[in-house]
mmCIF file of C-alpha atoms in Angstrom:
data_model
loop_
_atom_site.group_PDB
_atom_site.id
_atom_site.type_symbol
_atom_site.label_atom_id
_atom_site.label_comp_id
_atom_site.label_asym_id
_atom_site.label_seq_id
_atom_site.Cartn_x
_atom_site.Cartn_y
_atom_site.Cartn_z
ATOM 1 C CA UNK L 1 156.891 176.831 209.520
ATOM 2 C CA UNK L 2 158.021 180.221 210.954
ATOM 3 C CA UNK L 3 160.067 179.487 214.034
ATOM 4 C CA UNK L 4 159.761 182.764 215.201
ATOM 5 C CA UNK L 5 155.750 183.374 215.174
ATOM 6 C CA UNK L 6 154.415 182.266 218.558
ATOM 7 C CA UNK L 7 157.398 180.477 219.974
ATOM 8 C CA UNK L 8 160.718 181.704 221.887
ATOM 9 C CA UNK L 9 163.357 179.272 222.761
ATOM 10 C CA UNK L 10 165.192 179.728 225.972
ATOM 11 C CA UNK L 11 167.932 178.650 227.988
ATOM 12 C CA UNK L 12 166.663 176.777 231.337
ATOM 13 C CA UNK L 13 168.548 178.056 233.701
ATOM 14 C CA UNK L 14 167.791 181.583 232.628
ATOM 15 C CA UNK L 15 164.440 181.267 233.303
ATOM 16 C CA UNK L 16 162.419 180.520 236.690
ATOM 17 C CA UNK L 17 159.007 179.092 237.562
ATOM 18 C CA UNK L 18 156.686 181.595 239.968
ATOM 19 C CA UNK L 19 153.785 180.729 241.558
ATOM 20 C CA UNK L 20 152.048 183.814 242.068
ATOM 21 C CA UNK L 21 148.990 183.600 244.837
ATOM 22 C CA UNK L 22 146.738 186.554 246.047
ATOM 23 C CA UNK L 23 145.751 186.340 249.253
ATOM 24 C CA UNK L 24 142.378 184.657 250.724
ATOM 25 C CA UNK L 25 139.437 187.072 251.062
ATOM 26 C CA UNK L 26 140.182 189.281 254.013
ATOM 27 C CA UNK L 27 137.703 191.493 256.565
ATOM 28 C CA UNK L 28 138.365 194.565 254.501
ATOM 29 C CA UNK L 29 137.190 192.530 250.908
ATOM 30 C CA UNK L 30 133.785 191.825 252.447
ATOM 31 C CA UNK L 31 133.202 195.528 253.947
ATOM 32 C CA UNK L 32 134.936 197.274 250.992
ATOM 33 C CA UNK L 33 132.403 195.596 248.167
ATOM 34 C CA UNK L 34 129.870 196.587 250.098
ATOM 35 C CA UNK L 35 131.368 200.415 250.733
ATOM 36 C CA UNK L 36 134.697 201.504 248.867
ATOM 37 C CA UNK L 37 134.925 204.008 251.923
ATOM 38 C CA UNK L 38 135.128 200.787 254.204
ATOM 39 C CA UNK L 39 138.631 200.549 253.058
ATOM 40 C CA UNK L 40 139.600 203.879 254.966
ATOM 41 C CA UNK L 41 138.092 203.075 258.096
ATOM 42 C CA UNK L 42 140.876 202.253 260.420
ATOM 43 C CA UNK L 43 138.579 199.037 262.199
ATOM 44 C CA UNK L 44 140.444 196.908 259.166
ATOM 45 C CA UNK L 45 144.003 197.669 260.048
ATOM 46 C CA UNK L 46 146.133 195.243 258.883
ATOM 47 C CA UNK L 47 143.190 193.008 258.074
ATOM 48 C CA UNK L 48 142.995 189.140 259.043
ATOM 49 C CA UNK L 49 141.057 186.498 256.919
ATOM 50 C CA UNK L 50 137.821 185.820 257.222
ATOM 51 C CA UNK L 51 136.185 182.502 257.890
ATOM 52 C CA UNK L 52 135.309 181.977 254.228
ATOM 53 C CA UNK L 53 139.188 182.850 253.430
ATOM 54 C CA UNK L 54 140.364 180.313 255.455
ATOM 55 C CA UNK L 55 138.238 177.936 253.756
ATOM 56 C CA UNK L 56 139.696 179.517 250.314
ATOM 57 C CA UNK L 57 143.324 178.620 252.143
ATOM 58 C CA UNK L 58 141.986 175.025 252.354
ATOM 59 C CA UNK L 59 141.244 174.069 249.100
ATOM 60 C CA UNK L 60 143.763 175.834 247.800
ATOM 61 C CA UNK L 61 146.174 173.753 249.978
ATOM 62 C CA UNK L 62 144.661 170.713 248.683
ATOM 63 C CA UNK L 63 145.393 171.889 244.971
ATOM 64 C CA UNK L 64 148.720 172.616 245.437
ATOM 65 C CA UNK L 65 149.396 168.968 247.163
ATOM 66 C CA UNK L 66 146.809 167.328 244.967
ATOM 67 C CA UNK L 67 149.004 168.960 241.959
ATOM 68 C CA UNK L 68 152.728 167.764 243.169
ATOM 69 C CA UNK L 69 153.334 171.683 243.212
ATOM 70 C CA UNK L 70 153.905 171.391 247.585
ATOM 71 C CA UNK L 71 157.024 169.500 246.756
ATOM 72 C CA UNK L 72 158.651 171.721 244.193
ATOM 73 C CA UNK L 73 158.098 175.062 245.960
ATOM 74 C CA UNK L 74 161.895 175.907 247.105
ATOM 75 C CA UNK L 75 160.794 179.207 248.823
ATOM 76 C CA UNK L 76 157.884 181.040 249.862
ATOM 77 C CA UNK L 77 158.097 184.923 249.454
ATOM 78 C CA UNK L 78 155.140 186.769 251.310
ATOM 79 C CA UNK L 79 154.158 190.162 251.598
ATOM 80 C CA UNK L 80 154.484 191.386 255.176
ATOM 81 C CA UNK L 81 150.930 191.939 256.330
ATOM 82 C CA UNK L 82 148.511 189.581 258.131
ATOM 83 C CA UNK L 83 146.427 187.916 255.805
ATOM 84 C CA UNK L 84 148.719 187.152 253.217
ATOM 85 C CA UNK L 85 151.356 185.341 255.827
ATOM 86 C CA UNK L 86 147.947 183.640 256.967
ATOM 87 C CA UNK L 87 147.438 182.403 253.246
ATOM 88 C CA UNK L 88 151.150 181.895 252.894
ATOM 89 C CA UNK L 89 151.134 179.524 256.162
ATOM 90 C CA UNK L 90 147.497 178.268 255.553
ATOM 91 C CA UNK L 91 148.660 176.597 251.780
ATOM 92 C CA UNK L 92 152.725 176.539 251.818
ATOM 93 C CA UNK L 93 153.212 175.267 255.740
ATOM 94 C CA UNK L 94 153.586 172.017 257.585
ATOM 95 C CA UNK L 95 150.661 170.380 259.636
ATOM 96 C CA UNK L 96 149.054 171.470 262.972
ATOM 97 C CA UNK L 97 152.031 172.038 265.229
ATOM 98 C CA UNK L 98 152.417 169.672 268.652
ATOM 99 C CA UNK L 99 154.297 171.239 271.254
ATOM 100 C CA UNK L 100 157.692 170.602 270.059
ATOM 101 C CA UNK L 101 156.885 166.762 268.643
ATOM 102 C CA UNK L 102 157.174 167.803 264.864
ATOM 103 C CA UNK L 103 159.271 170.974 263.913
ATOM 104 C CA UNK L 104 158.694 174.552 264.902
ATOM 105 C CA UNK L 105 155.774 176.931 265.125
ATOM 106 C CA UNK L 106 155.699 178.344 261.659
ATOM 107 C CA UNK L 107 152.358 180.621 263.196
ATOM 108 C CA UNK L 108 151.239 180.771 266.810
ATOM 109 C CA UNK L 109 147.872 179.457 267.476
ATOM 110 C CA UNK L 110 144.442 181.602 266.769
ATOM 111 C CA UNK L 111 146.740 184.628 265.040
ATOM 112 C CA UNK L 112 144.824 187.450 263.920
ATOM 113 C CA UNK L 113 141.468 186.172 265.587
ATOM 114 C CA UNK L 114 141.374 182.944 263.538
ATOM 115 C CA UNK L 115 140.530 180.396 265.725
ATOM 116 C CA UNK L 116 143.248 178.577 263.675
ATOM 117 C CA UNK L 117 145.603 176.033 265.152
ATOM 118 C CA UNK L 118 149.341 176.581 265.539
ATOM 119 C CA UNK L 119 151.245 175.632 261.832
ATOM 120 C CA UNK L 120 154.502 173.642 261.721
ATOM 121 C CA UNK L 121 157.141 174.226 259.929
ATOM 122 C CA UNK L 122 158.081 170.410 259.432
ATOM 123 C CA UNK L 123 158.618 169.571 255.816
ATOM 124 C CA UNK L 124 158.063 172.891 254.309
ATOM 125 C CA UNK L 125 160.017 175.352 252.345
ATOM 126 C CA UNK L 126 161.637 178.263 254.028
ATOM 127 C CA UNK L 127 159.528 181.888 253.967
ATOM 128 C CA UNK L 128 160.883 184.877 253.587
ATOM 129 C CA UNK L 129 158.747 188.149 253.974
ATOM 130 C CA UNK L 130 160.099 191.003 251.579
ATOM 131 C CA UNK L 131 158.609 194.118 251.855
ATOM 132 C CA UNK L 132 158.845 195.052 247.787
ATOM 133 C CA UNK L 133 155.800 192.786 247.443
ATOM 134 C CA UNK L 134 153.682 194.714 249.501
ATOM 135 C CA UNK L 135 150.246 195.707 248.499
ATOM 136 C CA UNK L 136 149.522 199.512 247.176
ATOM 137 C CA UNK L 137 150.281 201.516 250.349
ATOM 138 C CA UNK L 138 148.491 204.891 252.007
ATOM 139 C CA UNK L 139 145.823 205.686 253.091
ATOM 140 C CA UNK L 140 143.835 202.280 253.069
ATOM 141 C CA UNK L 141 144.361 201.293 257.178
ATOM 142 C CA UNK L 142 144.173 197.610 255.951
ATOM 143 C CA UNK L 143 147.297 198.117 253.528
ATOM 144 C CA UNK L 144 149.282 199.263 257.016
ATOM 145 C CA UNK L 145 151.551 196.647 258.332
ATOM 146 C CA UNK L 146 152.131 195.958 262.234
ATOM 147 C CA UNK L 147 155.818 196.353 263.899
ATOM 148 C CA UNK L 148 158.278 193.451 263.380
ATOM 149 C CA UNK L 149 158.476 192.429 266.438
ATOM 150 C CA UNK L 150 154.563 192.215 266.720
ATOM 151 C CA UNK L 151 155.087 189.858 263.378
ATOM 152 C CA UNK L 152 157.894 188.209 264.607
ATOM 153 C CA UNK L 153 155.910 186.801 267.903
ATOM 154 C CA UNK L 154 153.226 185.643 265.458
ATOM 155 C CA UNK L 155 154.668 183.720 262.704
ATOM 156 C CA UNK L 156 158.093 182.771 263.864
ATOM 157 C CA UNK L 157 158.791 180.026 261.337
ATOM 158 C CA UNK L 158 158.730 183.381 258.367
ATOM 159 C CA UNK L 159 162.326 184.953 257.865
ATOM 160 C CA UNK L 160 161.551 188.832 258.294
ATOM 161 C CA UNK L 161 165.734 189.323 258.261
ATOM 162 C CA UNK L 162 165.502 191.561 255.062
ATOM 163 C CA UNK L 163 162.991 194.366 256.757
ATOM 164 C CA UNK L 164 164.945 197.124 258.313
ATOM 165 C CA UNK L 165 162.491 199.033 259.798
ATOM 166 C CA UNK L 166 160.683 197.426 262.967
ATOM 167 C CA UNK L 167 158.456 200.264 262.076
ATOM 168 C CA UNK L 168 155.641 200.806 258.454
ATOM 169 C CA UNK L 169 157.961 203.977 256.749
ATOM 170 C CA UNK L 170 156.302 202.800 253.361
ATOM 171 C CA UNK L 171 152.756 203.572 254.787
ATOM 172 C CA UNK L 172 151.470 207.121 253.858
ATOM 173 C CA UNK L 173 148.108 208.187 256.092
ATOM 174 C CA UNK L 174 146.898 211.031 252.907
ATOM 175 C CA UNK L 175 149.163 209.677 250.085
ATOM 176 C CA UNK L 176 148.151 207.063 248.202
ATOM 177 C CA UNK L 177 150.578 205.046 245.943
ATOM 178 C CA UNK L 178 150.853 205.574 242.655
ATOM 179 C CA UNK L 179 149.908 202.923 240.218
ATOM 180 C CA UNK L 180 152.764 203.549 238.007
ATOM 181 C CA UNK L 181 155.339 203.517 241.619
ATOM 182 C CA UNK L 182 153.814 200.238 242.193
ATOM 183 C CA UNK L 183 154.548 199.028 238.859
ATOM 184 C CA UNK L 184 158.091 199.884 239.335
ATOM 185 C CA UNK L 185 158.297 198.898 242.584
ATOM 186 C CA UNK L 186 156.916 194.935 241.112
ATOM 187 C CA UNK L 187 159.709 195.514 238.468
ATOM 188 C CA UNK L 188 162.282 195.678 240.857
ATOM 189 C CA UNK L 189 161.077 192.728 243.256
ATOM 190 C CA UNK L 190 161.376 190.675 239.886
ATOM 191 C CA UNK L 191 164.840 191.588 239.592
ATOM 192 C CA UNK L 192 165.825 190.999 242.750
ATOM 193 C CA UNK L 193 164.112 187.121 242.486
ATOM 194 C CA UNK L 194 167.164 186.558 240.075
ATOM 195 C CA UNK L 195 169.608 187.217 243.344
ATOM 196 C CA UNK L 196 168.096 184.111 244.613
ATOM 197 C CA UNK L 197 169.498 180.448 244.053
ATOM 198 C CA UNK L 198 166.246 178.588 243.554
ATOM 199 C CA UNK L 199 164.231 178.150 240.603
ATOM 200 C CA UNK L 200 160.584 177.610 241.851
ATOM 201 C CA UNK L 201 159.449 180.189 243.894
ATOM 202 C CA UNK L 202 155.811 181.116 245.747
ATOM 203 C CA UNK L 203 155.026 184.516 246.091
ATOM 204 C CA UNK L 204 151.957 185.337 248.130
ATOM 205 C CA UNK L 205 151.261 189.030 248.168
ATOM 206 C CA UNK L 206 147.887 191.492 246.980
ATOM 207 C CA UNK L 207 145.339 192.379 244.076
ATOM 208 C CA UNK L 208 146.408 195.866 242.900
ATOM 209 C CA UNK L 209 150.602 195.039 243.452
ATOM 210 C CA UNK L 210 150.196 191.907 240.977
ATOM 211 C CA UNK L 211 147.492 193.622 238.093
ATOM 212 C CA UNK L 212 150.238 196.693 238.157
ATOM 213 C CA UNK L 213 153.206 194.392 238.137
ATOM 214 C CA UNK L 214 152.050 192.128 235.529
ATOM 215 C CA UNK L 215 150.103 194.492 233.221
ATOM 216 C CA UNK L 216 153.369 195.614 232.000
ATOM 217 C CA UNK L 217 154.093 192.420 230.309
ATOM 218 C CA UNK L 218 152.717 190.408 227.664
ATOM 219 C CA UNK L 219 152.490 192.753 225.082
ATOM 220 C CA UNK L 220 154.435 191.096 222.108
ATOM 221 C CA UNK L 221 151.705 187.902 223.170
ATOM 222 C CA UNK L 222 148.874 186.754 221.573
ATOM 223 C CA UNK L 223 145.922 188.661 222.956
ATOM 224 C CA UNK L 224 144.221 186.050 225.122
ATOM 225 C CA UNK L 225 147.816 185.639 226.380
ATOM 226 C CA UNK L 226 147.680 189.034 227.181
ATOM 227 C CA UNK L 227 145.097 188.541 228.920
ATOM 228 C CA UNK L 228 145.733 185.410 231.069
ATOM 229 C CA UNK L 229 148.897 187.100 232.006
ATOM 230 C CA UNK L 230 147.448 190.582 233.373
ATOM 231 C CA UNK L 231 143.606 190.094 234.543
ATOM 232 C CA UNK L 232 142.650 190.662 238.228
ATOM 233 C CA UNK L 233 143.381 187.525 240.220
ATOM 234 C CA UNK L 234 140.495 186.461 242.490
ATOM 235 C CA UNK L 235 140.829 185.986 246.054
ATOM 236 C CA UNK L 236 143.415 182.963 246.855
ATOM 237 C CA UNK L 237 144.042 182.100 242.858
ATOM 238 C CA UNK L 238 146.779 180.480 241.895
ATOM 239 C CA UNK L 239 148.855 181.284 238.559
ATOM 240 C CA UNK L 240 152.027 179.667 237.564
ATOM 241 C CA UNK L 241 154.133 181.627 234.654
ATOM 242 C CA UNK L 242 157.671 181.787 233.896
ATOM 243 C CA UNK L 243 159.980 184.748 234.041
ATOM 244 C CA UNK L 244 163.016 184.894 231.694
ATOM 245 C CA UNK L 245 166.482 186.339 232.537
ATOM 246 C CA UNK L 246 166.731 188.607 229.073
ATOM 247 C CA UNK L 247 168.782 190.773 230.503
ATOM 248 C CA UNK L 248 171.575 188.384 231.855
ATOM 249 C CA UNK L 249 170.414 189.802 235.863
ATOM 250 C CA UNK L 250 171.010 186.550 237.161
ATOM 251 C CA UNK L 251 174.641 184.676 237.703
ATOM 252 C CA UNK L 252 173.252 180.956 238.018
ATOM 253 C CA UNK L 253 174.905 178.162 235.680
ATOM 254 C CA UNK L 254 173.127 175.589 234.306
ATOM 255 C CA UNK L 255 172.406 172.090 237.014
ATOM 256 C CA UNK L 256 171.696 170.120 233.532
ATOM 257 C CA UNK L 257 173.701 171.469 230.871
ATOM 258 C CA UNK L 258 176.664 168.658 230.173
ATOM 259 C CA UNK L 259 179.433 170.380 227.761
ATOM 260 C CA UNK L 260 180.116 166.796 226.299
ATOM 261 C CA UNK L 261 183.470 165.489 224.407
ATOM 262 C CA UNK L 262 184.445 163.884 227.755
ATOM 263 C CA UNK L 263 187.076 162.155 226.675
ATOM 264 C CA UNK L 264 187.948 163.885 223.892
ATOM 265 C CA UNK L 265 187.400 163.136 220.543
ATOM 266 C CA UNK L 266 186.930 163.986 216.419
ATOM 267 C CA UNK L 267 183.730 165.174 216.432
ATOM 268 C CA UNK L 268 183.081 166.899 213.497
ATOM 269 C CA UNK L 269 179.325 167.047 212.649
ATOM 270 C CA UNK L 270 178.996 165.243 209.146
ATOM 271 C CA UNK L 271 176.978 168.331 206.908
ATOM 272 C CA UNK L 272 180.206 170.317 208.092
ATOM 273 C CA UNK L 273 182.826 167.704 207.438
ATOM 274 C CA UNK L 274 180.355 167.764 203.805
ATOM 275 C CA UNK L 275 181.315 171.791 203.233
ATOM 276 C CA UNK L 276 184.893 170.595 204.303
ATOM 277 C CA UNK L 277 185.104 168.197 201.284
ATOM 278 C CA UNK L 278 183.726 170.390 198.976
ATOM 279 C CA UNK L 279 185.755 173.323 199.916
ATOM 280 C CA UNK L 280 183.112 175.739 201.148
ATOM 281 C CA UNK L 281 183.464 178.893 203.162
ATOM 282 C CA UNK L 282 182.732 177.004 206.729
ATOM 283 C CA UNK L 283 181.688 180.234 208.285
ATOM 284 C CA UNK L 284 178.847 181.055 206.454
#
């Protein structure tokens, strides 16, 4: 057998395990199927989840618990806009919150008209919001984020400490985003996941950033692989893959590795102690 047809062998602590969510279908989804122009209408700024997405949230929620993947997740990485910290919350957070009897608000009560109940933060993983994960920006009002602060007062269990700008400056009213800049711009978010300590990550973020971001792999894969690595993602799907630290990006030594000979001792393997005997060249 050819070991190097179909397989790759890694080290495990250069590689890391994302779980890569689009958001649950949102106001602007529902009006822009029906009329791409919807999506430039300025009535689905920064556009909240519909009922139906929060019922997407809900059994995706289930799934992840159901699946054991709720107690792996070491971090939650969301886009900052409204309906994907509602999914992020929705499936990643803690139970209904109870006036201070169980952890902290993670998200305030009924945020972006939801009629949903206040989210704890109790036994959850920390979330982060990180702006390089946003969704295609310009011209699409729904793509425009809110102020900080206006965030901050809404979801104040999510960690918005790496956003400088209280203010959208990515958020172009006649300029859309290239495809190609949003590629780059996914490129770069993946390198900066290796300048973080944990190893199973959630990222919930947007249709067009993930199909630009992920397009650009899988082309030395099978072409079904291909395929399951770059498709559209629905509304509030789920896919796990595994990114790989080629490029020696990330500092992290291995938690299982165990260099052995502790105490010390011969150890010479026997086929080498073999080439020994018989005088071989050793280094061949």
């Amino acid at each position: 057998m050819d070991a190097t047809v179909g397989q790759t062998l890694y080290p495990l602590h250069r590689c890391k395990t994302i779980h890569l969510v689009r958001h649950a279908q949102g106001v602007h989804n529902v009006e822009g199927e029906k009329n791409h122009d919807a999506y430039k209408s300025y009535d689905f700024f920064d556009a909240h989840l519909t009922p139906l997405g929060w019922e997407q949230v809900g059994n995706l929620r289930n799934h992840v618990k159901a699946s054991g993947l709720s107690r792996r997740v070491e971090l939650v990485i969301v886009s900052p806009l409204l309906r994907t910290m509602q999914t992020a919350v929705g499936v990643f957070g803690g139970e209904a919150y109870k006036n201070g009897t169980n952890g902290r608000p993670l998200m305030m009560e009924n945020v972006g008209q939801s009629n949903h109940p206040a989210v704890s933060n109790l036994n959850c993983p920390p979330f982060i919001a990180v702006e390089l994960c946003r969704e295609q920006t310009g011209v699409h009002p729904c793509d425009k984020r809110r102020t900080i602060s206006e965030y901050r007062n809404m979801f104040p269990g999510i960690g918005f400490q790496l956003i400088e700008s209280d203010e959208d400056m990515l958020w172009i009213p006649d300029v859309r985003e290239k495809t190609e800049d949003v590629a780059a711009r996914g490129l770069k978010f993946l390198e900066w996941l290796w300048t973080r300590k944990e190893k199973e990550i959630a990222v919930v973020t947007h249709s067009s950033f993930l199909f630009n971001t992920l397009r650009t792999f899988g082309h030395d894969c099978h072409p079904d692989v291909k395929s399951e690595i770059s498709t559209h993602f629905a509304n509030c799907e789920l896919r796990s893959v595994v990114i790989v630290d080629k490029g020696m990006i990330g500092s992290n030594e291995s938690s299982t590795n165990y260099p052995g000979k502790i105490p010390r001792g011969p150890d010479l393997p026997s086929e080498t102690a073999d080439k020994k005997l018989s005088g071989q060249d050793l280094t061949k």
